[in-house]
Short mmCIF file of C-alpha atoms and ligand atoms in Angstrom, two decimals:
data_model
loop_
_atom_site.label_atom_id
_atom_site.label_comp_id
_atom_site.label_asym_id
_atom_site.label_seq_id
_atom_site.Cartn_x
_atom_site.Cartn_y
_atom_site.Cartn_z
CA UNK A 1 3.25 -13.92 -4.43
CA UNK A 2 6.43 -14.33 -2.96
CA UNK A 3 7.88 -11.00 -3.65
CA UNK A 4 4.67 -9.32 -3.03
CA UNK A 5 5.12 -10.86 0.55
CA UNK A 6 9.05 -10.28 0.73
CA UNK A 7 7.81 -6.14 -0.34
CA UNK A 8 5.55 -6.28 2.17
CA UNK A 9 7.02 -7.36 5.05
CA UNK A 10 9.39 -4.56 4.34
CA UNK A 11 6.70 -2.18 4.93
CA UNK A 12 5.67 -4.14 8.12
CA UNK A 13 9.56 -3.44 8.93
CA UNK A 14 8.20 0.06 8.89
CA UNK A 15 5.57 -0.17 11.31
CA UNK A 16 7.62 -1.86 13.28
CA UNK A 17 9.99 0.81 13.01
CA UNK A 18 7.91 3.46 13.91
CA UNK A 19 6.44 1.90 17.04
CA UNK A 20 9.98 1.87 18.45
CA UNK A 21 9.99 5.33 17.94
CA UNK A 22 6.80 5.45 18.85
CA UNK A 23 7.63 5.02 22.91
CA UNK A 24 4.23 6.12 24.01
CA UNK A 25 1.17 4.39 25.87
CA UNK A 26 -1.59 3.19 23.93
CA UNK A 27 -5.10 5.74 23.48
CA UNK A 28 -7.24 5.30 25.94
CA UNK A 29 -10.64 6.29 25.74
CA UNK A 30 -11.94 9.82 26.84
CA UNK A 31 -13.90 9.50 29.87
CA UNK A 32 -17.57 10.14 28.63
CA UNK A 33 -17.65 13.98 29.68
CA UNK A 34 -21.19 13.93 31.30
CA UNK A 35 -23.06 17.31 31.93
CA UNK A 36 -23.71 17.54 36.72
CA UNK A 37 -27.45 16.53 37.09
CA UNK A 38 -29.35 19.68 37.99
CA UNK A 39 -31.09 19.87 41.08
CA UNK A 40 -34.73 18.42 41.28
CA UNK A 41 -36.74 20.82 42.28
CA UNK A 42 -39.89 20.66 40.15
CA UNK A 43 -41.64 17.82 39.09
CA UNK A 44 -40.53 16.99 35.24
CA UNK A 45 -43.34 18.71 32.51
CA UNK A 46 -45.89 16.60 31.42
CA UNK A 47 -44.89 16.89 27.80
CA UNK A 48 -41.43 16.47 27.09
CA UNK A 49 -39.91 17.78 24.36
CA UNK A 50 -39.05 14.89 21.72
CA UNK A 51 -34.82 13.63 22.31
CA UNK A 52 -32.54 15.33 20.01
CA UNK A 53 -31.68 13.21 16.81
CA UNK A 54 -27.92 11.67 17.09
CA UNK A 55 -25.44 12.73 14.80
CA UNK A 56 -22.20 11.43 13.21
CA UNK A 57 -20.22 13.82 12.03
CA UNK A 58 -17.72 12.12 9.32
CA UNK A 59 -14.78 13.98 8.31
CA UNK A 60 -12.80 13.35 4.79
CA UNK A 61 -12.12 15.54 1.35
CA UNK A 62 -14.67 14.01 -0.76
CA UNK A 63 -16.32 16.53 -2.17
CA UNK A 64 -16.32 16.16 -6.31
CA UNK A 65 -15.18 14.68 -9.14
CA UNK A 66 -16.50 11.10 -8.45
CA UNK A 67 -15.40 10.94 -5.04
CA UNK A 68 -18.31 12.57 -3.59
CA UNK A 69 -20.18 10.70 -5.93
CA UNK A 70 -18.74 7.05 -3.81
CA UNK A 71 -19.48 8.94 0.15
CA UNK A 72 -22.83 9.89 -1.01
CA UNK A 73 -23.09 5.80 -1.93
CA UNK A 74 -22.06 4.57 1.40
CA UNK A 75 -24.64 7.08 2.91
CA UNK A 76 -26.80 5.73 1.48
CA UNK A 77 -26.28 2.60 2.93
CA UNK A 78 -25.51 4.47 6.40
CA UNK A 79 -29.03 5.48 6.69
CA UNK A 80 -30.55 2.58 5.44
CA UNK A 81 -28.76 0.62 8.86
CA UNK A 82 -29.25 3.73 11.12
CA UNK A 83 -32.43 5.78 10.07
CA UNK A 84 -32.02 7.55 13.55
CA UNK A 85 -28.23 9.01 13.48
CA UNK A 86 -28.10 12.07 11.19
CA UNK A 87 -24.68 12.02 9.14
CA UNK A 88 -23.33 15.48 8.94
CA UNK A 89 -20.70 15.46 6.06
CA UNK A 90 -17.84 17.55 6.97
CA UNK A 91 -15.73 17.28 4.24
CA UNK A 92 -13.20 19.65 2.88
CA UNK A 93 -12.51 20.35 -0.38
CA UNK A 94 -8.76 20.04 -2.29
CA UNK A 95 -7.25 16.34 -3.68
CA UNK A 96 -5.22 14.52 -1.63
CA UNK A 97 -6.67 16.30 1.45
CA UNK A 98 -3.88 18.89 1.31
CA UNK A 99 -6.47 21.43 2.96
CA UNK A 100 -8.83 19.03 4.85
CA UNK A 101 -5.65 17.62 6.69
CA UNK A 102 -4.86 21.11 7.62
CA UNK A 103 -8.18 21.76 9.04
CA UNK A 104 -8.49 18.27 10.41
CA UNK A 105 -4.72 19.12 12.37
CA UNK A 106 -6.38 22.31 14.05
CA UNK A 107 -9.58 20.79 14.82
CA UNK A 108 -7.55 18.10 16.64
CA UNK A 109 -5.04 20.73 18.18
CA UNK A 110 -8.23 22.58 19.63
CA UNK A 111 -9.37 18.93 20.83
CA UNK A 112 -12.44 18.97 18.76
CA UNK A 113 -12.05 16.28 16.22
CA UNK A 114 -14.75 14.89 14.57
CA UNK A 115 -16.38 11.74 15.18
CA UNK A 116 -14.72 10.07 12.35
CA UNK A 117 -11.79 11.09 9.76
CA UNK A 118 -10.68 9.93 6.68
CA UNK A 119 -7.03 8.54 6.82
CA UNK A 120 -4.42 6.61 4.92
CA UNK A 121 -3.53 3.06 6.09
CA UNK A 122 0.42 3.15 6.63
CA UNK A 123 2.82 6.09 8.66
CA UNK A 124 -0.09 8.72 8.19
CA UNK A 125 -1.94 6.64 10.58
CA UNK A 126 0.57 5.13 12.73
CA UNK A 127 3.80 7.86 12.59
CA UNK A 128 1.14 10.80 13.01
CA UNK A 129 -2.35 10.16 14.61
CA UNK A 130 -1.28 6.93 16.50
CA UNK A 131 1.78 8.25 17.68
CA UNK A 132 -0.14 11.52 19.10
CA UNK A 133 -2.48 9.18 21.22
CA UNK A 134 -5.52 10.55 18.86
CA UNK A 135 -7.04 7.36 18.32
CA UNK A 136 -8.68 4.22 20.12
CA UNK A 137 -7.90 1.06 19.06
CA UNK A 138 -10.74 -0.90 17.17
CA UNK A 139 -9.53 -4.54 18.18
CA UNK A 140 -13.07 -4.91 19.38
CA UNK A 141 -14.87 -4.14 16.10
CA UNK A 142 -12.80 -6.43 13.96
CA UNK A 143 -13.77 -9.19 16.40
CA UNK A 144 -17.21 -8.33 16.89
CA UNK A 145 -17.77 -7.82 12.82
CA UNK A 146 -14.97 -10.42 11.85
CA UNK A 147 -13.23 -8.66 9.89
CA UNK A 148 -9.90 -10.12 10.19
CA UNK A 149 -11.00 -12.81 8.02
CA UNK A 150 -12.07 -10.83 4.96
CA UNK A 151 -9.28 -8.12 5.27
CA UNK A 152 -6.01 -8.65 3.45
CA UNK A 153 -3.12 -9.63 5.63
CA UNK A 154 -1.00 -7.36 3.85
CA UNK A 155 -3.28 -4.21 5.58
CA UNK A 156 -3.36 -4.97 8.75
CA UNK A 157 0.22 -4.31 9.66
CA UNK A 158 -0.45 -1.34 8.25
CA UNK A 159 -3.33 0.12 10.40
CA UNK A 160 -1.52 -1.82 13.76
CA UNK A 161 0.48 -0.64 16.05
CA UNK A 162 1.46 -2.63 19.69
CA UNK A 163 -0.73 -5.36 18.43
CA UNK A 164 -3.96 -2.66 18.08
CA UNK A 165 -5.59 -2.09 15.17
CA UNK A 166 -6.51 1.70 14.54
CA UNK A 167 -8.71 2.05 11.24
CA UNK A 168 -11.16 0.66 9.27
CA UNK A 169 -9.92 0.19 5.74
CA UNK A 170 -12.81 1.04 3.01
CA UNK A 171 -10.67 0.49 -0.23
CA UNK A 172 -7.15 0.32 -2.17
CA UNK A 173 -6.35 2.51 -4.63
CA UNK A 174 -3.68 2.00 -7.65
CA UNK A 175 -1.16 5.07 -7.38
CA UNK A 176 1.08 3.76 -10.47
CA UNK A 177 -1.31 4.45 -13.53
CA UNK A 178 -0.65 6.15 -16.81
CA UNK A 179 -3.82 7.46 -18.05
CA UNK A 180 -3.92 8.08 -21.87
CA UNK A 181 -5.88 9.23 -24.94
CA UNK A 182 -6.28 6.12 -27.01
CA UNK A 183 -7.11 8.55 -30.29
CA UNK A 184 -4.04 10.92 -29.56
CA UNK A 185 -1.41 7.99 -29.31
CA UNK A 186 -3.35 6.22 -32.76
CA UNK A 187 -3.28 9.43 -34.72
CA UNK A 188 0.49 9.75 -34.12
CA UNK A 189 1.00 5.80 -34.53
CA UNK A 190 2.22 5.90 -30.83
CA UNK A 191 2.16 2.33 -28.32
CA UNK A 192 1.53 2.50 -24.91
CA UNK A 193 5.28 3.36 -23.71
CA UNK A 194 6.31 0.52 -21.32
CA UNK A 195 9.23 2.00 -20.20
CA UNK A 196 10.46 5.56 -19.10
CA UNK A 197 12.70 5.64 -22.47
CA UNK A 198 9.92 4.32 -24.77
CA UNK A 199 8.08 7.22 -22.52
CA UNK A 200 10.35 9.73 -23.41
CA UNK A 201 10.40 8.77 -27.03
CA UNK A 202 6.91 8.68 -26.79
CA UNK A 203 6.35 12.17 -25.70
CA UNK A 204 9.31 13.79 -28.40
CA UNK A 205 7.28 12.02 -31.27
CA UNK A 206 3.79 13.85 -29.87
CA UNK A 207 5.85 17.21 -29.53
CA UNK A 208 7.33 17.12 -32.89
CA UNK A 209 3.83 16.28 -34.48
CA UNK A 210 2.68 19.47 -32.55
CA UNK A 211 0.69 17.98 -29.33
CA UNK A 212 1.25 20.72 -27.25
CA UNK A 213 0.98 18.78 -23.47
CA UNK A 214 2.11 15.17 -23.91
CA UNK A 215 1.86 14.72 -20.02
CA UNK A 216 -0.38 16.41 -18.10
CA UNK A 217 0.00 18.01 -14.62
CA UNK A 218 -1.48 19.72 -11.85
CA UNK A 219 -0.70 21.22 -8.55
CA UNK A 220 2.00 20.37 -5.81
CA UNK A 221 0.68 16.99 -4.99
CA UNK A 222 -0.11 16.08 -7.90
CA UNK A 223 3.96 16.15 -8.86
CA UNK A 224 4.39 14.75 -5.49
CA UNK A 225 2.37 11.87 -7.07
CA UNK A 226 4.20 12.04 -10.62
CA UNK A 227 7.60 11.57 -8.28
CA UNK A 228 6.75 8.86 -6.37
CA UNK A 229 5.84 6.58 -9.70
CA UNK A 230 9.10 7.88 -11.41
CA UNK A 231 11.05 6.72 -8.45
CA UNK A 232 9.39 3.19 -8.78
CA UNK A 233 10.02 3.04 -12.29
CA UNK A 234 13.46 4.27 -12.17
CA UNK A 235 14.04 2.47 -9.32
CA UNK A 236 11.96 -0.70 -9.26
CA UNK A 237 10.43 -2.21 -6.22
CA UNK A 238 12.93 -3.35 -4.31
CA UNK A 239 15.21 -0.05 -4.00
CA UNK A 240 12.11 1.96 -4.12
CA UNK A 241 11.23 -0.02 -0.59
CA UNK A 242 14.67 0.57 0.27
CA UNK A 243 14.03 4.25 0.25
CA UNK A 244 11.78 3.77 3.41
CA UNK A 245 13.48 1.67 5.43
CA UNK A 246 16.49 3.20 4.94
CA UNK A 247 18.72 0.80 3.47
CA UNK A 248 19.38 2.83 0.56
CA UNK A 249 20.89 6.09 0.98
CA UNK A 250 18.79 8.95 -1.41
CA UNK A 251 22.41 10.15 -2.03
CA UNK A 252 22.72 7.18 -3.94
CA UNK A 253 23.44 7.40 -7.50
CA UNK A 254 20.68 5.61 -8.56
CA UNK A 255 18.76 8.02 -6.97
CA UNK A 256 20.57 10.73 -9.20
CA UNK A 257 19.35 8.54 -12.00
CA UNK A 258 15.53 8.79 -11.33
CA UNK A 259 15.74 12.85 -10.28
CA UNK A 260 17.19 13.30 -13.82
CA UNK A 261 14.33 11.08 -15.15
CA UNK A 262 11.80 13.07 -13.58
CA UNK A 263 13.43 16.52 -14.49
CA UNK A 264 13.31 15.61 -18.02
CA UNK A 265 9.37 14.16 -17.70
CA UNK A 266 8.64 17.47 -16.16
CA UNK A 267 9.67 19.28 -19.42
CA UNK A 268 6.65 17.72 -21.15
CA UNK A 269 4.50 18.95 -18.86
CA UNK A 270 1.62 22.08 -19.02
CA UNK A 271 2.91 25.15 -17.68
CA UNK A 272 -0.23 26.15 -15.73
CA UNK A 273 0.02 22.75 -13.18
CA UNK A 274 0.49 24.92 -10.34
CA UNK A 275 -2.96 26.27 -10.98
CA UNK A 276 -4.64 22.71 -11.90
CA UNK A 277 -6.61 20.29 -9.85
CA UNK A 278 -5.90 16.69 -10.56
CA UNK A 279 -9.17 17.13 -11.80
CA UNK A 280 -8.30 19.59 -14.07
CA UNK A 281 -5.21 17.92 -15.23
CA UNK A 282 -6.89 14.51 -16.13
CA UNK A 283 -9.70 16.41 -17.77
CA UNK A 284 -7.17 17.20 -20.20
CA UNK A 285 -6.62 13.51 -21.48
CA UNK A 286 -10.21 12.68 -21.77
CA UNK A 287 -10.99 15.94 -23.71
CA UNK A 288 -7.82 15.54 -26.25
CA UNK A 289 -5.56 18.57 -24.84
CA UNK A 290 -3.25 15.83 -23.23
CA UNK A 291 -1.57 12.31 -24.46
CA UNK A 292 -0.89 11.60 -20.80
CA UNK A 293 -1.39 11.85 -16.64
CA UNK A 294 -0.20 9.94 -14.21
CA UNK A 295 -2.82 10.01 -11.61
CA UNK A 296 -4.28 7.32 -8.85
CA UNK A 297 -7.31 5.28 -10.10
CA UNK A 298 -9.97 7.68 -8.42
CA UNK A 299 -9.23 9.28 -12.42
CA UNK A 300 -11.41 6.03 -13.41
CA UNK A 301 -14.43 7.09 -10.90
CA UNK A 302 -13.69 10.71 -11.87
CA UNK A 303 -14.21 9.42 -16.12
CA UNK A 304 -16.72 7.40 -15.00
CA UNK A 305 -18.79 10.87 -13.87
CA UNK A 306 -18.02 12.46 -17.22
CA UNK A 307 -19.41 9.41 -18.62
CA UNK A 308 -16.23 8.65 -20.51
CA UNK A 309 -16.04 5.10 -22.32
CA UNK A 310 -13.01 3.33 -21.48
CA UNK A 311 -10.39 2.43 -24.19
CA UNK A 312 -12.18 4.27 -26.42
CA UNK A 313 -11.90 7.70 -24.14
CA UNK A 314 -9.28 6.75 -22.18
CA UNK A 315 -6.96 4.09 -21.60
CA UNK A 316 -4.60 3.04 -18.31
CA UNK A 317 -1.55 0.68 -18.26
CA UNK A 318 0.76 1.01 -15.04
CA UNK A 319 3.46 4.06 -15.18
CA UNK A 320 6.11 3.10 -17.48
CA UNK A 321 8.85 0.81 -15.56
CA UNK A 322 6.47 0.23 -13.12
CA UNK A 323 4.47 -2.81 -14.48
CA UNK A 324 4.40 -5.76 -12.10
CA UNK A 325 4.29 -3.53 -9.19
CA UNK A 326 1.02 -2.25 -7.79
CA UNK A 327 2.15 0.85 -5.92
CA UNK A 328 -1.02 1.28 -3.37
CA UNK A 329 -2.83 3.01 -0.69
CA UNK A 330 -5.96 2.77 1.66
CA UNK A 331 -8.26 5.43 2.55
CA UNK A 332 -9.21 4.25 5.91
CA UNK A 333 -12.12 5.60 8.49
CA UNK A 334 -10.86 5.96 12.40
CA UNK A 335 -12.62 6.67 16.17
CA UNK A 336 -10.91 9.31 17.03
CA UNK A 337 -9.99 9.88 21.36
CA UNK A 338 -12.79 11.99 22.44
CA UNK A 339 -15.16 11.47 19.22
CA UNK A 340 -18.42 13.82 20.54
CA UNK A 341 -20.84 10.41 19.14
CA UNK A 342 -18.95 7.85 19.91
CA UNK A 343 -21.75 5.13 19.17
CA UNK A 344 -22.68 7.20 16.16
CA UNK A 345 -19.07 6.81 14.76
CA UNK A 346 -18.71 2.96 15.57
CA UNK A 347 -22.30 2.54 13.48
CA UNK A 348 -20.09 4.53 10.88
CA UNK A 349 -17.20 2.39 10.97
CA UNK A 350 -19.43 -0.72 10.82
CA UNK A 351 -20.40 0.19 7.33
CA UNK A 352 -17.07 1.33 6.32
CA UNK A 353 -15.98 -2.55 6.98
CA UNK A 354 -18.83 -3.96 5.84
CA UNK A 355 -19.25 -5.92 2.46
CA UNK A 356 -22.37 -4.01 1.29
CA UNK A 357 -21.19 -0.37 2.40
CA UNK A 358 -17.55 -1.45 0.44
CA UNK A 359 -19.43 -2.80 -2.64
CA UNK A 360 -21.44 0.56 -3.01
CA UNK A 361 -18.65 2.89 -2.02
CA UNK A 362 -16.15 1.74 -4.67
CA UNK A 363 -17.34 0.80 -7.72
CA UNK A 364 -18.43 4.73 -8.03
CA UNK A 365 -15.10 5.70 -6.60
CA UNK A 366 -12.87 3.84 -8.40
CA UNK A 367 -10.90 1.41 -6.35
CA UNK A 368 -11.22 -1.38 -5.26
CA UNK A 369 -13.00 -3.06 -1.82
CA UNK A 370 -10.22 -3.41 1.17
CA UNK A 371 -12.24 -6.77 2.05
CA UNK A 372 -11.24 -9.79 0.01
CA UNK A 373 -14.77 -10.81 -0.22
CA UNK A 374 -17.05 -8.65 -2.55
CA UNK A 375 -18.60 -9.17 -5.59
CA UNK A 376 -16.69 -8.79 -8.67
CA UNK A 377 -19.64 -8.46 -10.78
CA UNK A 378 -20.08 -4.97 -9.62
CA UNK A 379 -17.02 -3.96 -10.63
CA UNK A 380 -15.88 -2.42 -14.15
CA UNK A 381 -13.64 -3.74 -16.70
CA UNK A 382 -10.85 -1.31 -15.38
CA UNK A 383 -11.68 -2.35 -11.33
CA UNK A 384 -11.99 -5.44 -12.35
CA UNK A 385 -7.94 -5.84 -13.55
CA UNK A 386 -6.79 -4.05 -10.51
CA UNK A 387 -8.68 -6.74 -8.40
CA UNK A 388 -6.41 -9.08 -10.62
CA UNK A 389 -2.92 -7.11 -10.03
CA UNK A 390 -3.82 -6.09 -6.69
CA UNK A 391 -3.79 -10.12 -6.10
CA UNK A 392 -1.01 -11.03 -8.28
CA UNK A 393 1.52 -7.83 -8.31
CA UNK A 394 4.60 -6.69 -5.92
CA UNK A 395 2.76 -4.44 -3.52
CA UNK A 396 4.86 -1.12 -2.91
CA UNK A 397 3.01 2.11 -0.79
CA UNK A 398 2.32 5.47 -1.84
CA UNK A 399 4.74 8.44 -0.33
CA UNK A 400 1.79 11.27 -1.39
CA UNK A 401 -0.76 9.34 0.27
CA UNK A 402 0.48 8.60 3.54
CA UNK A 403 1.79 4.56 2.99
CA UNK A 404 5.72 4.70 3.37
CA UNK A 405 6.28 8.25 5.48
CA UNK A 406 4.79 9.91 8.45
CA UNK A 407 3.96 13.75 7.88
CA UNK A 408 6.82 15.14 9.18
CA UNK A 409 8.94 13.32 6.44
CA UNK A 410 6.90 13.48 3.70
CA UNK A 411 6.18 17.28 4.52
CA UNK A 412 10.22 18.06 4.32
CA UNK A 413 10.10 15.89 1.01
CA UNK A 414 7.79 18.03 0.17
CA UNK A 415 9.24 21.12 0.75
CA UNK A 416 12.39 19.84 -1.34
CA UNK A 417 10.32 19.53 -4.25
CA UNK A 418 8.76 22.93 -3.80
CA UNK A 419 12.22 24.64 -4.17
CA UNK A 420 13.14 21.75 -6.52
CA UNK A 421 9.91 23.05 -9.03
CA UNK A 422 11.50 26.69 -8.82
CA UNK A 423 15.09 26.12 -9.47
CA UNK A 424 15.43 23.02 -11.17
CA UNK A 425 18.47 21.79 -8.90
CA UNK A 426 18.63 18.14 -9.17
CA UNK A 427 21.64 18.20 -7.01
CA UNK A 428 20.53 20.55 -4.66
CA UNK A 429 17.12 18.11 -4.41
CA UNK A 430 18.95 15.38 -4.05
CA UNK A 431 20.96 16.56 -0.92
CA UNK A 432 17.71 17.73 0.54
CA UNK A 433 15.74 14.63 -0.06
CA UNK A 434 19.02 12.60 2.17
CA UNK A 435 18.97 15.38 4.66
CA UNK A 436 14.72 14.89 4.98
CA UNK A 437 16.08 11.03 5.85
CA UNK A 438 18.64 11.99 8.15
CA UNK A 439 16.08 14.48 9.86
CA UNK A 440 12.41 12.65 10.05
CA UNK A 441 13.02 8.95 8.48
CA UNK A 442 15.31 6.34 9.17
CA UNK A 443 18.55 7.02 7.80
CA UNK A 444 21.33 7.74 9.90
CA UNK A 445 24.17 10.15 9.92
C1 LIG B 1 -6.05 10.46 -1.95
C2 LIG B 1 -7.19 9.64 -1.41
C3 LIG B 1 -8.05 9.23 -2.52
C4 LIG B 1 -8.46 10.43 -3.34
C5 LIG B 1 -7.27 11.26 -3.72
C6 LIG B 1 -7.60 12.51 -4.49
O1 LIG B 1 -5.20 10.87 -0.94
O2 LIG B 1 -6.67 8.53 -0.77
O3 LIG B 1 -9.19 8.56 -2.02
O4 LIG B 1 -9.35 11.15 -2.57
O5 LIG B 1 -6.54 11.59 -2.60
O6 LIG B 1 -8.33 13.42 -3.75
#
């Protein structure tokens, strides 16, 4: 508990960091833009024609693979409270809302965003939509529902910034999970490899008795994601926080140590990733074409939907060296400067907070409730032990999904592993990933 908080307060470091940088005014709200009366000149008809139905329109990349499964959930709930606001689901399609965000950054450039968005608790929030003056604070709703009672102190830093809060957390997801095939790894007489040696052994012993993908991958982010765990498991927490704040240099040798780590993982990967959705990829456990994927627990809501039976279908244990340390994020729900229904979004955000809109959202989805409060029972045996390590782990954040750098960092980080993918240059990545620092995060020259 104590080194979850010491980890954490590192991250609130972060924040902190960023609203120095962050020299700007706080959102204020858009002036309700209202349409000039027109001139009365006729007495108004008799029969008038019946008022337009109000509208949310909720933006987020939900739209498959058990995810869409967990919106549809909450809608459910949604129009139970508010029978007369018609939700209009704008989502995008594409994992980790690689193409959603890129919509979502033109819609906002054109200054048409939607009512509502989905958004990561950590420097996605506060390094790119805070800082751009893009959101209103929602101080008022966490009073009025009282919310900071039931959310986890650990989050709010998180979604603050200048002592406003800016989203309404709906769940935490586990990033650091290695999802197997329980028959592949008995066949070969293979345990669950706790460390990124035992992995490695692991994965020579399922080559050499001819399984052709030990660990299975998919496109960009997806490595992205595959990165960030092999730098925690290289690394371990502490150094892997380090990273972020910037008191450890990604020249640093042990650094060097985890790029070589995840070259040599990547040489047990599929060939085809680049053409894979994480979908895709984690298919490829559950249907016996893969020993292994390292994938965030929406997998679990994703198996769920294929009506896979855990341990018997697949199994999870956090990604070898990693075990102790729940590496998370928070897909959070925000009222965006200028939202076109604004009452229609707060009714949104209500249920996003609330206990029963939480407790149907994410059993389906596969995480776990942001409030503190819900009721376990719904939960499955897998949910139900990342309640337990959620509450008893280090907490680290996710790079891929938005925790521990804004998007101008994680985009050049990004771009580094693009090139990295190609030519295989661990030193050339390596130099790259301390110039990204230098550049958009905190290290200095
Ligand atoms: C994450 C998001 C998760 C899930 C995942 C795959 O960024 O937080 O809720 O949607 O992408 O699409």
């Amino acid at each position: 508990m104590k080194s979850k908080k010491l980890a954490m307060s590192v991250l609130a470091l972060l924040v902190v960091f960023s609203i120095l940088l962050t020299a700007c005014g706080q959102a204020a709200p858009a002036p309700a833009t209202e349409a000039p009366a027109a001139p009365q000149t006729e007495a108004p008809a008799a029969t008038e024609a019946p008022a337009a139905k109000k509208q949310v329109e909720v933006f987020s990349w939900w739209t498959g693979g058990g995810e869409a499964a967990g919106l549809d959930a909450m809608i459910v709930v949604f129009n139970k409270k508010y029978p007369d606001i018609e939700f209009i689901n704008a989502a995008v399609a594409g994992g980790a809302g690689t193409n959603a965000r890129s919509v979502l950054a033109t819609r906002l450039q054109a200054g048409d965003p939607p009512d509502s968005w989905q958004g990561h608790a950590g420097q996605e929030l506060i390094g790119t939509y805070v800082k751009a003056n893009q959101l209103e604070p929602l101080n008022f709703l966490f009073e009025q529902e009282g919310w900071l009672k039931v959310m986890p102190e650990t989050l709010i830093p998180l979604i603050s910034a200048n002592g406003n809060i800016y989203s309404v957390p709906v769940n935490i997801h586990r990033a650091n999970v290695l999802w197997y095939n329980p028959a592949i790894l008995e066949a070969n007489k293979i345990a669950v490899p706790t460390t990124i040696d035992e992995w490695f052994k692991a994965m020579d012993a399922l080559k050499a008795a001819g399984v052709e993908t030990p660990l299975a991958l998919g496109e960009q982010w997806t490595v992205m994601h595959l990165f960030e765990t092999v730098l925690l498991g290289t690394l371990g927490p502490e150094k892997y926080n380090a990273l972020w704040d910037g008191t450890l240099a990604w020249n640093d040798a042990e650094v060097t140590k985890a790029l070589d780590n995840f070259k040599k993982i990547l040489e047990y990967t599929n060939s085809d990733a680049a053409s894979l959705t994480w979908q895709d990829a984690a298919q490829l456990v559950v249907n016996g074409d893969a020993a292994f994927n390292v994938m965030g627990d929406w997998a679990e809501g994703y198996f769920k939907e294929l009506k896979k039976a855990p341990r018997t279908e697949f199994g999870w244990a956090p990604v070898p060296g990693t075990a102790g340390t729940f590496q998370f994020l928070s897909d959070s729900f925000v009222l965006p400067v200028g939202a076109k229904n604004r009452d229609a979004a707060i009714a949104w955000l209500t249920v996003c907070g609330s206990k029963e809109g939480q407790d149907a959202f994410n059993p389906v989805k596969g995480s776990i409730p942001a409030r503190s409060d819900a009721d376990k029972t719904l939960y499955d045996e897998y949910l139900q032990s990342a309640m337990d390590d959620w509450a008893k782990d280090i907490v680290v954040g996710s790079l891929t999904h938005g925790v521990v750098a804004n998007d101008s960092w994680k985009t050049e980080i990004n771009d580094a592993l693009g090139i990295f993918l190609t030519d295989k240059d661990t030193a050339k990545f390596q130099a790259a990933l301390q110039t990204a620092c230098e550049s958009s995060g905190p290290c200095s020259k």
